[in-house]
Short mmCIF file of C-alpha atoms in Angstrom, two decimals:
data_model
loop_
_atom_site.label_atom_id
_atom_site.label_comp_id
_atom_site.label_asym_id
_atom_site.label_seq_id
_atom_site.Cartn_x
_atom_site.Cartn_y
_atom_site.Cartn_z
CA UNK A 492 -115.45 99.60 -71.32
CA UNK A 493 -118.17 102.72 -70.44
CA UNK A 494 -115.36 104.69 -69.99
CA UNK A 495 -113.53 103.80 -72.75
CA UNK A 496 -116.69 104.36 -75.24
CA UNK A 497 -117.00 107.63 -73.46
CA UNK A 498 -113.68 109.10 -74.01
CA UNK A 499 -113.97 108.18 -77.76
CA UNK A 500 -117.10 110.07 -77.84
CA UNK A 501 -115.91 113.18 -76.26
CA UNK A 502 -116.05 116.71 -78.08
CA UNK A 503 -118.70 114.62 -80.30
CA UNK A 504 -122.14 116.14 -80.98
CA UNK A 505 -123.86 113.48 -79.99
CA UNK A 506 -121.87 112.87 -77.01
CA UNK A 507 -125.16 111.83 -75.12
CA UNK A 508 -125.68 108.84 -76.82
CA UNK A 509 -122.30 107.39 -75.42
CA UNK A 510 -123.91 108.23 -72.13
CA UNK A 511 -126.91 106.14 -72.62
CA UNK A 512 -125.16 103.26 -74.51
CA UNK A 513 -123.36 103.28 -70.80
CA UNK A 514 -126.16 103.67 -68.98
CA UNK A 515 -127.86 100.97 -71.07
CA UNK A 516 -125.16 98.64 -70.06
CA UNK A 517 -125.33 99.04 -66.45
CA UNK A 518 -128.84 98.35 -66.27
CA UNK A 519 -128.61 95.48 -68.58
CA UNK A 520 -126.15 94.32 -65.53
CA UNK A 521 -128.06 95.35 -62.65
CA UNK A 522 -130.82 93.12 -64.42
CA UNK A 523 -128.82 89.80 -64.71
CA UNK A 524 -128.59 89.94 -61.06
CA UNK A 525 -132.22 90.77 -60.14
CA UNK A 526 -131.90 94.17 -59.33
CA UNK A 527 -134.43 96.08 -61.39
CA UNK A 528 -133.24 100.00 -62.70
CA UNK A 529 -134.81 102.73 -65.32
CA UNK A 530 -133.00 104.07 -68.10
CA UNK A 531 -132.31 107.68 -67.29
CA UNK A 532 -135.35 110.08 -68.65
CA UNK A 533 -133.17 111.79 -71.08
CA UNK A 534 -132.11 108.30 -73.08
CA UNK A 535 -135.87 106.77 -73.22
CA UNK A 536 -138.18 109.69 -73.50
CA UNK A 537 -138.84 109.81 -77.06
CA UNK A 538 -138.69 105.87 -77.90
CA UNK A 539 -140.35 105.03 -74.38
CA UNK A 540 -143.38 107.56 -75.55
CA UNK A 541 -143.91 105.77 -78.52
CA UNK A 542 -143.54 102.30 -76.16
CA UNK A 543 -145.62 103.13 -73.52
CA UNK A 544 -148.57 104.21 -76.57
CA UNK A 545 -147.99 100.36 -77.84
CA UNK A 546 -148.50 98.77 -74.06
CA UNK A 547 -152.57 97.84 -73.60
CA UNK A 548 -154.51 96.66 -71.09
CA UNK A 549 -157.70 95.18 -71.69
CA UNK A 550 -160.36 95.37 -69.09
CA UNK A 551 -162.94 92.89 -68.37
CA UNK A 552 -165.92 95.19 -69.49
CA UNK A 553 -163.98 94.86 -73.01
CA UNK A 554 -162.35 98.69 -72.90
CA UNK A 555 -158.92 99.26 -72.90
CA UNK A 556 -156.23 101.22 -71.40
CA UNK A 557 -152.61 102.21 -72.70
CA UNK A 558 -149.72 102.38 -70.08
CA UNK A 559 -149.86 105.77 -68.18
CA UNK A 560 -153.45 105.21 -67.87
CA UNK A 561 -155.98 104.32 -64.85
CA UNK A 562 -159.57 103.26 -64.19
CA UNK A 563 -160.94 103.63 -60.88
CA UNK A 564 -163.72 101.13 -59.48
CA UNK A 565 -166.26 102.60 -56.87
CA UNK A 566 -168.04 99.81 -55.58
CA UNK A 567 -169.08 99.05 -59.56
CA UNK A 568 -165.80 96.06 -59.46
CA UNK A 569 -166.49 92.89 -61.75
CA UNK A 570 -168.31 90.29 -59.39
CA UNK A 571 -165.33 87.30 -60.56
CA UNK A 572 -162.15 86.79 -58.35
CA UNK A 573 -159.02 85.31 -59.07
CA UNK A 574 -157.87 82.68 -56.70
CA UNK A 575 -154.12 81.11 -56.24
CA UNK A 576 -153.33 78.17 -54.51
CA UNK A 577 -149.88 77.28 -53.21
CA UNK A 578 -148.59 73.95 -52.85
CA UNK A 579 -145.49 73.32 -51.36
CA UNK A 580 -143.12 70.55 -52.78
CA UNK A 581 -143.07 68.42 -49.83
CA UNK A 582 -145.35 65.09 -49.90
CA UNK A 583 -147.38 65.16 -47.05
CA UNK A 584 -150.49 65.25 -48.87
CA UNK A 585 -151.87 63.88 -52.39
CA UNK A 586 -152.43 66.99 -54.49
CA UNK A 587 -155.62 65.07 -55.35
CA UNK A 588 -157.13 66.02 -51.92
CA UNK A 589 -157.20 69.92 -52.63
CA UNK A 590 -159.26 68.80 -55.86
CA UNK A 591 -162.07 69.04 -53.35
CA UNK A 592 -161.16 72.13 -51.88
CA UNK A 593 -160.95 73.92 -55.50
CA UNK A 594 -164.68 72.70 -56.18
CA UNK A 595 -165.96 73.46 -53.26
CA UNK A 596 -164.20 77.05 -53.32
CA UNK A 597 -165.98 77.22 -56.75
CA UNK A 598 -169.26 76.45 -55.54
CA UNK A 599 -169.09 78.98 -52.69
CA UNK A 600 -168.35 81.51 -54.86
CA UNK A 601 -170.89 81.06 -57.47
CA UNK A 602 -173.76 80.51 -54.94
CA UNK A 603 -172.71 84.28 -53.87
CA UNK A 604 -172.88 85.57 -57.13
CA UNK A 605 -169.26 85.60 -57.67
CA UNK A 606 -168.83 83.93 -61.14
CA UNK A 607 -165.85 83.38 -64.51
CA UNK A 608 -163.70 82.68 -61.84
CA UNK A 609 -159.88 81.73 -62.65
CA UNK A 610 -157.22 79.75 -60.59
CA UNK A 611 -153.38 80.33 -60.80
CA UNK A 612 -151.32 76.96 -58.79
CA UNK A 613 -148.47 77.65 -57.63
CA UNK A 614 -145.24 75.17 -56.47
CA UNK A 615 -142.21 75.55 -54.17
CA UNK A 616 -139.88 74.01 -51.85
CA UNK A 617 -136.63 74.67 -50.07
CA UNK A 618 -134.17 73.90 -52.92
CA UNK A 619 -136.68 75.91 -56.04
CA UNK A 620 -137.75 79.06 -55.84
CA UNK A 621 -141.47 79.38 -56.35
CA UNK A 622 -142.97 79.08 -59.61
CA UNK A 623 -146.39 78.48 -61.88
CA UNK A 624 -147.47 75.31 -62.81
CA UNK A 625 -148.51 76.58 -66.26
CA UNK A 626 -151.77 75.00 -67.46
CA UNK A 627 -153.05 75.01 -71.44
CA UNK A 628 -149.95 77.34 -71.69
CA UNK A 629 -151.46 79.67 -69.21
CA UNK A 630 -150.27 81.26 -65.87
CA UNK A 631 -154.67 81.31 -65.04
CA UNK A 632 -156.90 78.89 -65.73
CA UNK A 633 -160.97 77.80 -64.94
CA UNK A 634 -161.85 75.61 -61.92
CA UNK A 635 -162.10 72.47 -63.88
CA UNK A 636 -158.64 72.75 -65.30
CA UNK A 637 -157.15 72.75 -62.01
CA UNK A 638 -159.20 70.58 -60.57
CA UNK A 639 -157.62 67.76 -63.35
CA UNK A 640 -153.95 68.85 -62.71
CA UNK A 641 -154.29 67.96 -59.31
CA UNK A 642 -155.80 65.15 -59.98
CA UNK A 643 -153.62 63.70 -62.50
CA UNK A 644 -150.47 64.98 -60.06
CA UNK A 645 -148.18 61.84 -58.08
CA UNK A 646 -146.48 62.09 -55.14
CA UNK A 647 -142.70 61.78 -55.59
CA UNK A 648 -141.80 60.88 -52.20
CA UNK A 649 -139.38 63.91 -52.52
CA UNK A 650 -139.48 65.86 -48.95
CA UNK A 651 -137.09 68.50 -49.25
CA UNK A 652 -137.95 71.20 -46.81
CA UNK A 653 -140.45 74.11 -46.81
CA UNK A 654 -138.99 77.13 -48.33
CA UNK A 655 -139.59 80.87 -47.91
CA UNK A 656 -143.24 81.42 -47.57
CA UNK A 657 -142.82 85.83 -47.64
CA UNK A 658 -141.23 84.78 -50.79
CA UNK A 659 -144.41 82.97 -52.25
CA UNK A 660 -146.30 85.44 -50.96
CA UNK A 661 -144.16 88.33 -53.41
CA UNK A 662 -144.18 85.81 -55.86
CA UNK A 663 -147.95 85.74 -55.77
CA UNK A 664 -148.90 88.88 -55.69
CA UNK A 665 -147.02 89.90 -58.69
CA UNK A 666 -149.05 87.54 -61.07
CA UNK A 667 -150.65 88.85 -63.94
CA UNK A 668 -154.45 89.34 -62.34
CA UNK A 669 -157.27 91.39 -63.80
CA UNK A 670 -158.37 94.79 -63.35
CA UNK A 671 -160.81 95.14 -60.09
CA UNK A 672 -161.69 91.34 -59.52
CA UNK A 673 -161.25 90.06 -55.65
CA UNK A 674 -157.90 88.38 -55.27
CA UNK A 675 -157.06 85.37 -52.89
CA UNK A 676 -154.07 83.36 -52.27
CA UNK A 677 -154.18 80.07 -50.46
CA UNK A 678 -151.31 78.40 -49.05
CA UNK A 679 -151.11 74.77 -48.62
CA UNK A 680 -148.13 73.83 -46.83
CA UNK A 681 -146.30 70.67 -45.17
CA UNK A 682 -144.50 72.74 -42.48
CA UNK A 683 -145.25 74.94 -39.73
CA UNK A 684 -144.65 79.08 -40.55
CA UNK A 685 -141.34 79.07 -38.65
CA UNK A 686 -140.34 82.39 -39.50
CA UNK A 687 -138.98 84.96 -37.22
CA UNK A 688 -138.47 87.75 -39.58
CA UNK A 689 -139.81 90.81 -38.53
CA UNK A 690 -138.57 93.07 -41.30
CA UNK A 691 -139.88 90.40 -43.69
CA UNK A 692 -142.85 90.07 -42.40
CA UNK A 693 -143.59 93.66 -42.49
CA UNK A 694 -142.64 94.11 -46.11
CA UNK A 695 -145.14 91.06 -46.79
CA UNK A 696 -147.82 92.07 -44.80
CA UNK A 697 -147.49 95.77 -46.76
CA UNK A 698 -147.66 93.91 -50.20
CA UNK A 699 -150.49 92.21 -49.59
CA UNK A 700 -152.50 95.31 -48.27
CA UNK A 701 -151.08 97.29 -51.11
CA UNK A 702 -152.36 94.30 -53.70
CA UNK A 703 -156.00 94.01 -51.85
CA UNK A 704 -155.16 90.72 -51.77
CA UNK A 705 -156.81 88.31 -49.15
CA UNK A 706 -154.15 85.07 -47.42
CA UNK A 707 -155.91 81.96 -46.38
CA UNK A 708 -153.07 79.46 -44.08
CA UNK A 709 -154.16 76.12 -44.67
CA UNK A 710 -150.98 73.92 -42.26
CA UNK A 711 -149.90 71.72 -39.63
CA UNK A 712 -150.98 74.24 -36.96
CA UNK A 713 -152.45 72.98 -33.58
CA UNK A 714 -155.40 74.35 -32.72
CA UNK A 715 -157.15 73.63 -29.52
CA UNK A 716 -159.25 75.14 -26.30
CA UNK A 717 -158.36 76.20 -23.00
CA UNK A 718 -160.46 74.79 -20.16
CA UNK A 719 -162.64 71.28 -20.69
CA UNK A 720 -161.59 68.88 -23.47
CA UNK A 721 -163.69 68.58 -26.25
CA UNK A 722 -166.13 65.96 -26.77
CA UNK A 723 -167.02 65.11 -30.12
CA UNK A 724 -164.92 65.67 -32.84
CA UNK A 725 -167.49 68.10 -35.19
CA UNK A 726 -166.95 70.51 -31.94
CA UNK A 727 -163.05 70.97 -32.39
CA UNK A 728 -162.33 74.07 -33.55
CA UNK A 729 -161.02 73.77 -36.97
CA UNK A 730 -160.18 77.03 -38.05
CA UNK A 731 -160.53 80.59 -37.16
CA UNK A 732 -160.33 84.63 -38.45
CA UNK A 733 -160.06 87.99 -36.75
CA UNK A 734 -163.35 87.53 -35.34
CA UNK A 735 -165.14 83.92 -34.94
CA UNK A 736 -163.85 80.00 -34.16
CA UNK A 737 -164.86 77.59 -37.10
CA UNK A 738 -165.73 73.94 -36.20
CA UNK A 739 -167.01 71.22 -38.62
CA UNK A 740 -170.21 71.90 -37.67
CA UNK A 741 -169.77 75.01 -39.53
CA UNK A 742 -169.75 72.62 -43.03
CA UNK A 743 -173.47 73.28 -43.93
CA UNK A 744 -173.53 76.78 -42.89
CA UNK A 745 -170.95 78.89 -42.11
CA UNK A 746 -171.39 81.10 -38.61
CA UNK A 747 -168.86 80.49 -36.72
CA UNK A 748 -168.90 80.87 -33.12
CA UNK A 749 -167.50 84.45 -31.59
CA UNK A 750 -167.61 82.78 -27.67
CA UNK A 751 -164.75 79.89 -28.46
CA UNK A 752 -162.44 82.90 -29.88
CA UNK A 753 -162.01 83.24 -25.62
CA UNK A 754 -160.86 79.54 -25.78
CA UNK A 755 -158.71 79.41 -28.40
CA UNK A 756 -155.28 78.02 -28.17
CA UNK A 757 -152.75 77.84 -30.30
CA UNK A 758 -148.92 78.71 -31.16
CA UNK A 759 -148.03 82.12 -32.21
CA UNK A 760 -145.96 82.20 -35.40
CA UNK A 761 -145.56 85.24 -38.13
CA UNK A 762 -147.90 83.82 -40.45
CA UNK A 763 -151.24 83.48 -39.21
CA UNK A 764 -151.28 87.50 -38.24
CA UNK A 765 -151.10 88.19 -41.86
CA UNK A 766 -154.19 85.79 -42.46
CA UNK A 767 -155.35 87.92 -40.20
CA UNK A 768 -154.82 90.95 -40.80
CA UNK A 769 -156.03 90.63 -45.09
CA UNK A 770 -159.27 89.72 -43.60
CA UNK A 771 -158.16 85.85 -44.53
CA UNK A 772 -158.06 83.06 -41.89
CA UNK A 773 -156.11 80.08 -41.19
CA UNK A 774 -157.10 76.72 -40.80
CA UNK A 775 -155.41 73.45 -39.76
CA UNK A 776 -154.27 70.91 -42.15
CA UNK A 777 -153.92 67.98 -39.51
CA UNK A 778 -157.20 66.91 -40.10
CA UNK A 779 -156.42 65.67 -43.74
CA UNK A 780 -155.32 62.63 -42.50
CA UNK A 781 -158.52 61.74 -41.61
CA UNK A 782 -161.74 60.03 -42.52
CA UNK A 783 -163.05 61.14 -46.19
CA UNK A 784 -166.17 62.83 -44.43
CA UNK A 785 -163.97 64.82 -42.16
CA UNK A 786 -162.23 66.40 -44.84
CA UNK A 787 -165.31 67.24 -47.13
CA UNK A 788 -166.66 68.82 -44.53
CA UNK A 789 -163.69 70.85 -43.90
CA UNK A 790 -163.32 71.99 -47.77
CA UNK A 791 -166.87 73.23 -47.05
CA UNK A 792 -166.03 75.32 -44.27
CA UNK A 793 -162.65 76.66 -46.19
CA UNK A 794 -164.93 77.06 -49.14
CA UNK A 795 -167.54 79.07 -47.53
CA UNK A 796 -164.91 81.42 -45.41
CA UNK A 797 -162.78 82.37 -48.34
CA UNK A 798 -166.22 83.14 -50.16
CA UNK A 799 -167.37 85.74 -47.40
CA UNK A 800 -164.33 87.66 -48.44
CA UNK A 801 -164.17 86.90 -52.06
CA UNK A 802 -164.76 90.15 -53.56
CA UNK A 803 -162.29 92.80 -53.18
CA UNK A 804 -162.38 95.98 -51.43
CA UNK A 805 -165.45 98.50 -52.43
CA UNK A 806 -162.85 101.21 -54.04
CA UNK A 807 -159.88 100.53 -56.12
CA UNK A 808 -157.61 102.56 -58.62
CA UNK A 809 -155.76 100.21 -61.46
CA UNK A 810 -153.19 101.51 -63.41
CA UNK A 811 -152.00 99.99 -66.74
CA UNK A 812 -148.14 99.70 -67.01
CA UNK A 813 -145.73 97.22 -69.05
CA UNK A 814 -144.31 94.20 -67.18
CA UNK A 815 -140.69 93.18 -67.54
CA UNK A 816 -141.63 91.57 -70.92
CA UNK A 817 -143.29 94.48 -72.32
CA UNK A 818 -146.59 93.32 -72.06
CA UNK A 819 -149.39 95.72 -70.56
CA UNK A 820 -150.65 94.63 -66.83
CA UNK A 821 -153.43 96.10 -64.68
CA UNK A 822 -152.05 96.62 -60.98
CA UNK A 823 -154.61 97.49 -58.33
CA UNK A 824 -154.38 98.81 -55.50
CA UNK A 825 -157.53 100.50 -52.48
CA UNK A 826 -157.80 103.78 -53.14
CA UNK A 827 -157.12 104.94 -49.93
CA UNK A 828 -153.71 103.15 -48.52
CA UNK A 829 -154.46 100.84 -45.74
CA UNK A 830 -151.90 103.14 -43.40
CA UNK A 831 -154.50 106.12 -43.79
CA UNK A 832 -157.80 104.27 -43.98
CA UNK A 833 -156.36 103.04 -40.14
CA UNK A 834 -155.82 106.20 -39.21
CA UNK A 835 -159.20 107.59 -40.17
CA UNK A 836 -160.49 104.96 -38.78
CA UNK A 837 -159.47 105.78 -35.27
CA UNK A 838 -159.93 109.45 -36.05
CA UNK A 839 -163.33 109.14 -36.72
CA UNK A 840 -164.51 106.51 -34.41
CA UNK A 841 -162.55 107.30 -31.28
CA UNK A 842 -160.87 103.89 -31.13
CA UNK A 843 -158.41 102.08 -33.14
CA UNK A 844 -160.41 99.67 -35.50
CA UNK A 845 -157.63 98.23 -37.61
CA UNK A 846 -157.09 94.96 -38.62
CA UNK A 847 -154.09 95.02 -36.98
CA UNK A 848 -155.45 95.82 -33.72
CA UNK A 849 -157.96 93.66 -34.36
CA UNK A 850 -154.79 90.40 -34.62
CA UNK A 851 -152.87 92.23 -31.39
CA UNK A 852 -155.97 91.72 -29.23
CA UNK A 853 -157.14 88.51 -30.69
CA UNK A 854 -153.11 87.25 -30.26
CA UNK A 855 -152.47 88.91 -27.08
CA UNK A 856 -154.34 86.14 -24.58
CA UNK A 857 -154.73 83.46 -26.65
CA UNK A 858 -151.41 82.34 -28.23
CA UNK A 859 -148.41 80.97 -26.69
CA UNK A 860 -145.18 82.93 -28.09
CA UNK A 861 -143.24 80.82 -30.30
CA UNK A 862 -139.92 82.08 -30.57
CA UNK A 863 -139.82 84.57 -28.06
CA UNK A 864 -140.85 87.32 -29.71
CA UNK A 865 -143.65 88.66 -29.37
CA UNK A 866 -145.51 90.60 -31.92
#
């Protein structure tokens, strides 16, 4: 058919049109398949001028930017965040459950000054690609809201497998957040990581740094301690980041303790090291079968680690550009790129002090290599 319409055009003055009515076509294909191309320059400049005036993005100070157009926040970023949780479809726990976790998230935040917070849910499994649960006819919502849809959700007795999470990861990070607010995404899930992907875990781990976004694991993990068995339950380590061992002791305040990191214990997969490495943490889930108590005091802990980090990094650039349905969106990204801010870094203080360093040490004794392959 394109060549068809473009020998009928040919010796034509305005032979170019047939080009881009071609062009127009194979894009229009490339799209129905998921592959995402631009119309050549020369078919969209005028119209996409005029387009690209009519895309706005409205910041939270109330100003607004048109598509082309940037805004730069040097530790002066709106103290709010925007949190998403990730559920996947299996039915190993009652969504009601992480109805504590979202208030107690809440409260951590606020008590830090961190305040008009919204929360995005998010649901997969192995047969459904990952999706919002849209609440009030919104991707975002406020704390409450959320806090009622999982209340009001019912297990299904449906367990179906786990799914991709890289691919809820990309899925997340390309929701529609706000210009310069902190950005977490917490994932909730039935199974272990059991990915072995390196490639894909590269490209993920790139997307978050690129989005400033921070990945809290909360899943069946074991985590234990070399050496002497623990003694009371409030002294098993629950949870842990780059840099400190969380127990339930930690519920009332959070400190952590930097001597059990030695200890720790557990099995390497390609998940937690992007946790990691996004200055997130991961926590076990196996405790949720457990007394009430138990797991209030572990929503506290949760609450008050994803709180410490809460607030994004002190310099970002946004940009306003049109999503796929020609709607303006803010995308922000630090405004130096995570590769060179490591390099500096190591330039300037003699020693590597990336967070990826940081995960190779804290890996390197501590975890048994699941897989066989080491990262």
């Amino acid at each position: 058919m394109c060549a068809a319409d473009m020998m009928a055009m040919t010796n034509r003055a305005n032979i170019q049109q047939a080009t881009c009515q071609s062009a127009a076509a194979y894009v229009a294909s490339c799209r129905a398949v998921g592959v995402d191309l631009w119309m050549p320059p020369k078919c969209v400049r005028k119209q996409m001028i005029r387009y690209m005036r009519a895309v706005r993005c409205e910041l939270e100070d109330g100003s607004v930017l048109i598509a082309g157009e940037n805004v730069t926040y040097d530790n002066n970023s709106p103290k709010s965040a925007d949190i998403v949780l990730a559920l996947d479809g299996n039915e190993c726990l009652e969504p009601a459950k992480l109805s504590g976790l979202i208030k107690n998230i809440e409260t951590e935040l606020n008590a830090k000054g961190i305040n008009d917070n919204r929360y995005a849910f998010i649901r997969w499994n192995m047969d459904s690609s990952p999706y919002v649960q849209v609440i009030d006819g919104k991707h975002f919502t406020n704390q409450r809201n959320l806090q009622r849809e999982l209340d009001n959700m019912e297990l299904t007795g449906v367990t179906n497998g786990q799914g991709d999470l890289y691919e809820v990861i990309e899925f997340a990070a390309k929701l529609p957040f706000r210009a310069g607010v902190g950005k977490s995404l917490v994932i909730v899930s039935c199974e272990e990581c059991g990915s072995s992907n390196t490639q894909a875990y590269a490209d993920t781990l790139n997307i978050l740094l690129e989005a400033d976004m921070r990945l809290h694991l909360l899943y069946p993990t074991k985590i234990g301690l070399k050496g002497e068995k623990v003694a009371k339950p409030l002294d098993a380590p629950v949870g842990f980041d780059d840099g400190k061992v969380f127990t339930l002791k930690d519920s009332r305040e959070l400190r952590g303790d930097l001597n059990l990191k030695e200890r720790l214990a557990i099995e390497k997969d390609f998940c937690m090291p992007l946790a990691i490495e996004t200055k997130g943490s991961v926590f076990t889930m196996n405790l949720l079968r457990d007394r009430p108590n138990r797991i209030k005091k572990l929503w506290s802990v949760v609450g008050q680690r994803l709180s410490e980090t809460g607030l994004p990094s002190p310099c970002l650039r946004c940009d306003c550009v049109p999503d796929r349905s020609g709607m303006g969106r803010t995308m922000c990204h630090p405004c130096i790129p995570p590769s060179l801010s490591d390099f500096f870094a190591e330039n300037i203080k003699g020693t590597i002090n990336s967070p990826s360093n940081k995960s190779d040490k804290f890996f390197e004794e501590t975890l048994t290599v699941r897989h066989g392959i080491p990262l």
